Coordinates of C-alpha atoms in Angstrom, one line a residue:
Chain A
M1 CA -15.8 44.5 37.2
R2 CA -15.3 46.4 33.9
R3 CA -17.1 45.0 31.0
I4 CA -15.3 44.6 27.6
P5 CA -16.5 47.5 25.3
L6 CA -18.7 46.0 22.4
D7 CA -16.7 47.8 19.6
L8 CA -13.5 46.1 20.8
L9 CA -15.1 42.7 21.1
L10 CA -16.5 43.1 17.6
A11 CA -13.0 44.2 16.3
L12 CA -11.4 41.2 17.8
L13 CA -14.0 38.9 16.3
A14 CA -13.8 40.4 12.9
G15 CA -10.0 40.2 13.2
L16 CA -10.3 36.5 14.0
G17 CA -12.6 35.9 11.2
L18 CA -10.4 37.7 8.7
G19 CA -7.3 35.6 10.0
L20 CA -9.1 32.4 9.7
L21 CA -10.4 33.2 6.3
Y22 CA -6.9 34.0 5.0
S23 CA -5.1 30.9 6.6
W24 CA -7.9 28.4 5.9
V25 CA -9.3 29.5 2.5
L26 CA -7.2 32.2 0.8
S27 CA -3.7 30.9 1.7
P28 CA -3.7 27.6 3.5
A29 CA -0.5 26.1 4.8
Q30 CA 1.5 24.5 2.1
V31 CA 1.4 20.7 2.0
V32 CA 4.8 19.4 2.7
D33 CA 5.9 16.5 4.7
S34 CA 2.8 14.5 4.3
A35 CA 2.4 10.9 5.3
P36 CA 1.2 7.9 3.0
V37 CA -2.1 7.9 4.9
A38 CA -3.1 11.3 3.2
L39 CA -2.3 10.0 -0.4
R40 CA -5.0 9.8 -3.0
S41 CA -6.5 6.3 -3.4
D42 CA -4.7 5.5 -6.6
F43 CA -1.4 6.4 -5.2
K44 CA -2.2 4.2 -2.2
D45 CA -2.7 1.4 -4.7
Q46 CA 0.8 2.0 -6.1
Y47 CA 2.3 2.2 -2.5
R48 CA 0.6 -1.2 -1.8
S49 CA 1.9 -2.6 -5.0
A50 CA 5.4 -1.4 -4.1
I51 CA 5.2 -3.0 -0.7
A52 CA 4.1 -6.3 -2.2
A53 CA 6.9 -6.2 -4.8
A54 CA 9.4 -5.5 -2.1
F55 CA 7.9 -8.2 0.1
N56 CA 8.1 -10.6 -2.9
S57 CA 11.8 -10.0 -3.1
T58 CA 12.8 -9.9 0.5
G59 CA 10.2 -12.1 2.3
N60 CA 10.4 -9.6 5.2
L61 CA 7.0 -9.8 6.7
D62 CA 7.5 -7.5 9.5
R63 CA 8.7 -4.8 7.3
A64 CA 5.8 -5.3 4.9
R65 CA 3.4 -5.1 7.8
A66 CA 4.9 -1.9 9.2
R67 CA 4.8 -0.3 5.8
L68 CA 1.2 -1.3 5.2
N69 CA 0.3 0.2 8.6
L70 CA 1.5 3.5 7.3
I71 CA -1.3 3.6 4.7
G72 CA -3.7 3.7 7.4
D73 CA -6.2 1.0 6.2
T74 CA -8.4 -0.4 8.8
D75 CA -8.0 -3.9 7.5
P76 CA -4.7 -3.9 5.5
I77 CA -5.3 -7.6 4.5
E78 CA -8.7 -6.9 3.1
A79 CA -7.3 -3.7 1.4
L80 CA -4.7 -5.8 -0.3
N81 CA -7.3 -8.4 -1.3
A82 CA -9.5 -5.8 -2.7
Q83 CA -6.8 -4.2 -4.7
A84 CA -5.7 -7.6 -6.1
Q85 CA -9.3 -8.2 -7.2
R86 CA -9.4 -4.8 -8.9
M87 CA -6.2 -5.5 -10.6
I88 CA -7.3 -8.9 -11.9
A89 CA -10.7 -7.5 -12.9
S90 CA -9.1 -4.6 -14.9
G91 CA -6.5 -6.8 -16.5
K92 CA -3.6 -5.1 -14.9
F93 CA -2.4 -8.2 -13.2
N94 CA 0.9 -9.5 -14.1
K95 CA 3.9 -11.3 -12.6
R96 CA 5.6 -8.1 -11.3
T97 CA 2.5 -6.4 -9.6
R98 CA 1.1 -9.5 -7.9
S99 CA 0.1 -8.9 -4.4
P100 CA 1.2 -11.1 -1.5
R101 CA -2.4 -12.2 -1.0
L102 CA -2.4 -13.7 -4.4
P103 CA 0.8 -15.6 -4.8
L104 CA -0.1 -16.6 -8.2
P105 CA 2.5 -16.2 -11.0
S106 CA 0.0 -16.0 -13.8
R107 CA -3.7 -16.4 -14.4
R108 CA -3.9 -19.1 -16.9
E109 CA -1.0 -21.5 -15.7
T110 CA -1.1 -21.5 -12.1
L111 CA -4.5 -20.8 -10.8
S112 CA -5.4 -24.5 -10.5
P113 CA -6.2 -25.7 -7.0
R114 CA -3.5 -28.2 -7.0
R115 CA -0.9 -25.5 -7.8
L116 CA -2.5 -23.3 -5.0
N117 CA -1.6 -26.0 -2.5
L118 CA 2.0 -26.1 -3.8
Q119 CA 2.2 -22.4 -3.6
R120 CA 1.0 -22.4 0.0
R121 CA 3.4 -25.1 1.0
T122 CA 6.4 -23.2 -0.7
R123 CA 5.4 -20.0 1.1
S124 CA 5.1 -21.6 4.6
Q125 CA 8.4 -23.3 4.1
R126 CA 10.0 -20.0 3.0
R127 CA 8.5 -18.3 6.1
S128 CA 9.9 -21.0 8.4
Q129 CA 13.3 -20.8 6.7
L130 CA 13.8 -17.1 6.1
P131 CA 15.2 -15.3 9.2
L132 CA 12.2 -13.2 9.9
R133 CA 13.4 -10.6 12.4
V134 CA 11.1 -9.9 15.5
K135 CA 12.7 -6.4 15.7
R136 CA 10.1 -3.8 15.5
F137 CA 10.1 -1.7 12.3
P138 CA 10.7 1.9 13.5
H139 CA 8.8 4.9 12.6
P140 CA 10.5 6.5 9.5
Q141 CA 11.1 9.8 11.1
R142 CA 13.1 8.2 14.0
K143 CA 16.7 7.1 13.6
R144 CA 16.5 4.2 11.4
S145 CA 18.0 0.9 12.0
F146 CA 16.4 -1.4 9.5
T147 CA 16.7 -5.1 9.7
S148 CA 19.0 -6.5 7.0
T149 CA 17.3 -7.8 3.9
P150 CA 17.8 -11.4 3.9
E151 CA 20.0 -12.4 1.1
V152 CA 18.5 -14.9 -1.4
S153 CA 21.1 -16.7 -3.2
P154 CA 20.5 -19.2 -6.0
T155 CA 21.7 -21.9 -3.6
Q156 CA 18.9 -21.1 -1.3
T157 CA 16.3 -21.1 -3.9
I158 CA 17.4 -24.7 -4.8
I159 CA 17.0 -25.7 -1.3
F160 CA 13.5 -24.3 -1.1
E161 CA 12.4 -26.1 -4.1
S162 CA 14.0 -29.5 -4.1
T163 CA 15.1 -30.5 -0.5
P164 CA 12.9 -28.7 2.0
R165 CA 14.1 -28.9 5.5
P166 CA 11.5 -30.0 8.2
T167 CA 9.1 -27.4 9.3
R168 CA 7.0 -27.1 12.5
T169 CA 3.9 -26.8 10.5
P170 CA 2.8 -30.2 9.1
I171 CA 2.4 -30.0 5.3
P172 CA -0.9 -31.1 4.1
T173 CA -0.9 -34.0 1.9
L174 CA -2.0 -33.3 -1.6
G175 CA -5.0 -34.9 -2.6
S176 CA -8.4 -33.8 -4.0
P177 CA -8.1 -30.1 -3.2
F178 CA -11.8 -29.1 -3.2
A179 CA -15.0 -31.1 -2.3
L180 CA -18.5 -30.2 -3.0
N181 CA -20.1 -29.1 0.3
G182 CA -23.6 -28.5 -1.0
Q183 CA -25.7 -27.8 -4.1
E184 CA -28.8 -25.9 -4.1
S185 CA -31.4 -25.1 -6.8
I186 CA -33.3 -21.7 -6.4
C187 CA -36.4 -20.9 -8.1
D188 CA -36.7 -17.3 -8.0
S189 CA -38.4 -15.1 -10.8
N190 CA -36.1 -12.2 -10.0
L191 CA -33.0 -14.1 -11.0
P192 CA -32.1 -14.6 -14.6
D193 CA -32.4 -18.1 -16.2
G194 CA -29.4 -20.3 -16.2
L195 CA -27.7 -18.4 -13.4
L196 CA -24.9 -20.5 -11.8
Q197 CA -23.3 -19.3 -8.7
V198 CA -20.2 -21.0 -7.1
L199 CA -18.5 -20.2 -3.8
V200 CA -15.0 -21.5 -3.0
L201 CA -13.9 -21.7 0.7
N202 CA -10.6 -23.0 2.2
P203 CA -10.6 -25.2 5.2
K204 CA -11.0 -22.2 7.6
R205 CA -14.1 -21.1 5.8
R206 CA -12.4 -18.2 4.2
Q207 CA -13.4 -17.3 0.6
L208 CA -10.8 -18.1 -1.9
P209 CA -10.3 -15.6 -4.8
G210 CA -8.5 -16.5 -8.2
V211 CA -9.4 -20.1 -8.2
E212 CA -9.8 -21.4 -11.6
I213 CA -13.2 -23.3 -12.4
R214 CA -13.7 -25.1 -15.6
I215 CA -17.3 -25.6 -16.6
T216 CA -18.1 -28.1 -19.3
W217 CA -21.5 -28.6 -21.1
D218 CA -22.7 -30.5 -24.1
G219 CA -20.5 -29.3 -26.9
G220 CA -18.5 -26.8 -24.9
E221 CA -16.1 -25.9 -22.0
D222 CA -14.9 -22.7 -20.6
Q223 CA -13.0 -21.5 -17.7
F224 CA -13.7 -18.9 -15.1
F225 CA -12.1 -17.5 -11.9
T226 CA -13.5 -16.7 -8.5
G227 CA -13.4 -13.3 -7.1
L228 CA -14.0 -11.2 -10.2
K229 CA -17.1 -9.7 -8.5
P230 CA -15.7 -8.4 -5.3
E231 CA -19.1 -6.8 -4.4
L232 CA -20.3 -10.4 -3.9
G233 CA -17.2 -11.6 -2.1
N234 CA -13.7 -12.8 -2.8
G235 CA -14.7 -16.4 -3.4
W236 CA -17.8 -16.1 -5.6
L237 CA -18.2 -17.0 -9.1
R238 CA -21.4 -15.9 -10.9
I239 CA -22.0 -16.7 -14.6
S240 CA -25.3 -16.9 -16.5
S241 CA -25.9 -18.7 -19.8
Chain B
M1 CA -10.4 60.8 23.0
K2 CA -12.3 59.5 20.1
S3 CA -9.3 59.0 17.8
N4 CA -7.7 57.2 20.9
R5 CA -10.6 54.9 20.7
W6 CA -10.1 54.1 17.1
V7 CA -6.5 53.1 17.8
F8 CA -7.7 50.5 20.3
I9 CA -10.2 49.2 17.8
V10 CA -7.5 48.9 15.1
L11 CA -5.0 47.3 17.6
T12 CA -7.7 44.8 18.5
L13 CA -8.4 44.0 14.9
I14 CA -4.8 43.4 14.2
A15 CA -4.6 41.2 17.3
G16 CA -7.6 39.2 16.2
I17 CA -6.1 38.9 12.6
S18 CA -2.9 37.5 14.3
L19 CA -4.7 35.1 16.4
G20 CA -6.8 33.8 13.4
L21 CA -3.6 33.4 11.4
A22 CA -1.8 31.6 14.2
Y23 CA -4.7 29.3 14.6
G24 CA -5.2 28.7 11.0
W25 CA -1.6 28.0 10.1
L26 CA -0.1 26.6 13.3
I27 CA -2.6 25.3 15.7
D28 CA -5.1 23.8 13.5
P29 CA -4.0 24.0 9.8
V30 CA -6.2 22.7 7.0
D31 CA -6.1 18.9 6.8
F32 CA -5.3 17.8 3.3
F33 CA -6.4 14.5 1.7
D34 CA -5.8 12.9 -1.7
L35 CA -2.3 14.1 -2.0
T36 CA 0.2 13.2 -4.6
P37 CA 3.6 11.3 -3.5
D38 CA 5.7 14.3 -4.3
T39 CA 4.3 15.8 -1.0
L40 CA 5.6 12.9 1.1
R41 CA 8.1 13.5 3.9
A42 CA 11.6 12.8 2.9
D43 CA 11.9 9.7 5.1
Y44 CA 8.8 8.2 3.5
K45 CA 10.1 9.0 0.0
A46 CA 13.5 7.3 0.9
D47 CA 11.5 4.3 2.2
Y48 CA 9.6 4.1 -1.0
V49 CA 12.9 4.2 -3.0
L50 CA 14.1 1.4 -0.7
M51 CA 10.9 -0.6 -1.6
V52 CA 11.5 -0.1 -5.3
A53 CA 15.3 -1.1 -4.7
E54 CA 14.2 -4.2 -3.0
A55 CA 11.9 -5.2 -5.7
Y56 CA 14.6 -4.4 -8.4
R57 CA 16.8 -6.9 -6.7
A58 CA 14.2 -9.5 -7.7
S59 CA 13.1 -8.2 -11.0
Q60 CA 16.3 -6.7 -12.4
D61 CA 14.2 -4.5 -14.6
P62 CA 15.3 -0.9 -14.4
G63 CA 12.4 0.2 -16.5
L64 CA 9.9 -1.2 -14.1
A65 CA 11.8 0.6 -11.3
A66 CA 11.8 3.9 -13.1
R67 CA 8.1 3.5 -13.7
Q68 CA 7.6 2.9 -9.9
L69 CA 9.6 5.9 -9.1
A70 CA 7.7 8.1 -11.6
V71 CA 5.0 8.7 -9.2
F72 CA 7.0 11.4 -7.5
G73 CA 6.4 13.6 -10.5
S74 CA 8.6 15.7 -12.7
Q75 CA 12.1 14.5 -11.3
S76 CA 14.0 11.9 -13.2
P77 CA 13.9 8.4 -11.6
T78 CA 17.7 8.5 -11.2
S79 CA 17.5 11.8 -9.2
I80 CA 14.8 10.5 -7.1
A81 CA 16.7 7.3 -6.3
S82 CA 19.9 9.4 -5.7
Q83 CA 18.0 11.6 -3.2
G84 CA 16.8 8.5 -1.4
L85 CA 20.4 7.3 -1.3
D86 CA 21.6 10.6 0.3
F87 CA 18.9 10.4 2.8
A88 CA 19.6 6.7 3.7
R89 CA 23.3 7.5 4.1
A90 CA 22.6 10.6 6.2
N91 CA 20.1 8.9 8.5
G92 CA 21.9 5.7 9.4
F93 CA 20.0 3.2 7.3
D94 CA 21.2 -0.4 7.4
P95 CA 24.3 -1.0 5.2
S96 CA 22.5 -3.7 3.3
D97 CA 19.6 -1.3 2.6
I98 CA 22.0 1.4 1.4
A99 CA 23.7 -1.1 -0.8
L100 CA 20.4 -2.0 -2.3
I101 CA 19.6 1.5 -3.1
Q102 CA 23.0 2.2 -4.5
E103 CA 22.5 -0.8 -6.8
L104 CA 19.3 0.7 -8.0
V105 CA 20.8 4.1 -8.5
T106 CA 23.6 2.5 -10.6
A107 CA 21.2 0.6 -12.7
L108 CA 19.0 3.6 -13.4
Q109 CA 22.1 5.6 -14.4
A110 CA 23.0 2.9 -16.9
W111 CA 19.5 2.5 -18.0
S112 CA 19.0 6.2 -18.6
G113 CA 22.4 6.9 -19.8
L114 CA 22.9 9.7 -17.3
P115 CA 26.1 10.0 -15.4

């Protein structure tokens, strides 16, 4: 068996090294035809906002879900929620950029728990009435056959708000929307004096962001919203005097 | 004999460079992250235009739609939407989706004053 000459082997390795140096470092392949998963995080946020705005217009959940999958988040719902929290915290929140996880038209007017219940009822009715297609959203590169966007006419809107048709899901009766589950005083020298923490949960024990909480004391009153400290959790309110 | 040897070495070097370039450009090219939207594939761009068109249907705000399309960089929002419309027509999008994009293009043309 003939052995490969050392000089030829070295020449081959040197050539390989030079080729890789040129193709990976000096002149890498041009970036074209990328996918949303490769976008920078701030552009991903804009992409999510566009998905939310489109969903808000069409109500097509399957399409929104397929689009969210393109971004490649491990948990798209959590990513949407986190983005909504960031937008609220940074003051970028407005009617036109709201996320589907926060179906709240404005911070001051509609973040009350009673209004939240109304919002949920309206959305569940809309889901049951809009013709959500079960057709799978195709990969964009393949031949496309998008499901048609549901036409939302003024007549339909009136039906949603005034005379809702029967739905399969029973509508919860409006009542006291929140109840105090527990209250605990903590004596800890590491915590600041007068610290008040509130955790708001829904019946499924999920934390609720964006819930308005009014706090009154002798001679004063102020309002706060849960979820403005996402590092603690979406349903937390933490204030100190 | 000795010059013949050098020929072999140079040929082997060229073969190595070719292999390296093929591997680096074709087989395992550099993975890019943190890209800008203008690098998106045409079908993703068209889908983004469709999203903006769907949102425009509800908002009826061409300025907002233009700002949403501005993520694609230096092109005008009208031309971005027009390219999306061309792609949608050429690739068999649903007629209702094409109509939405057409509506957006018309609105942006009127908004920007461009023909």
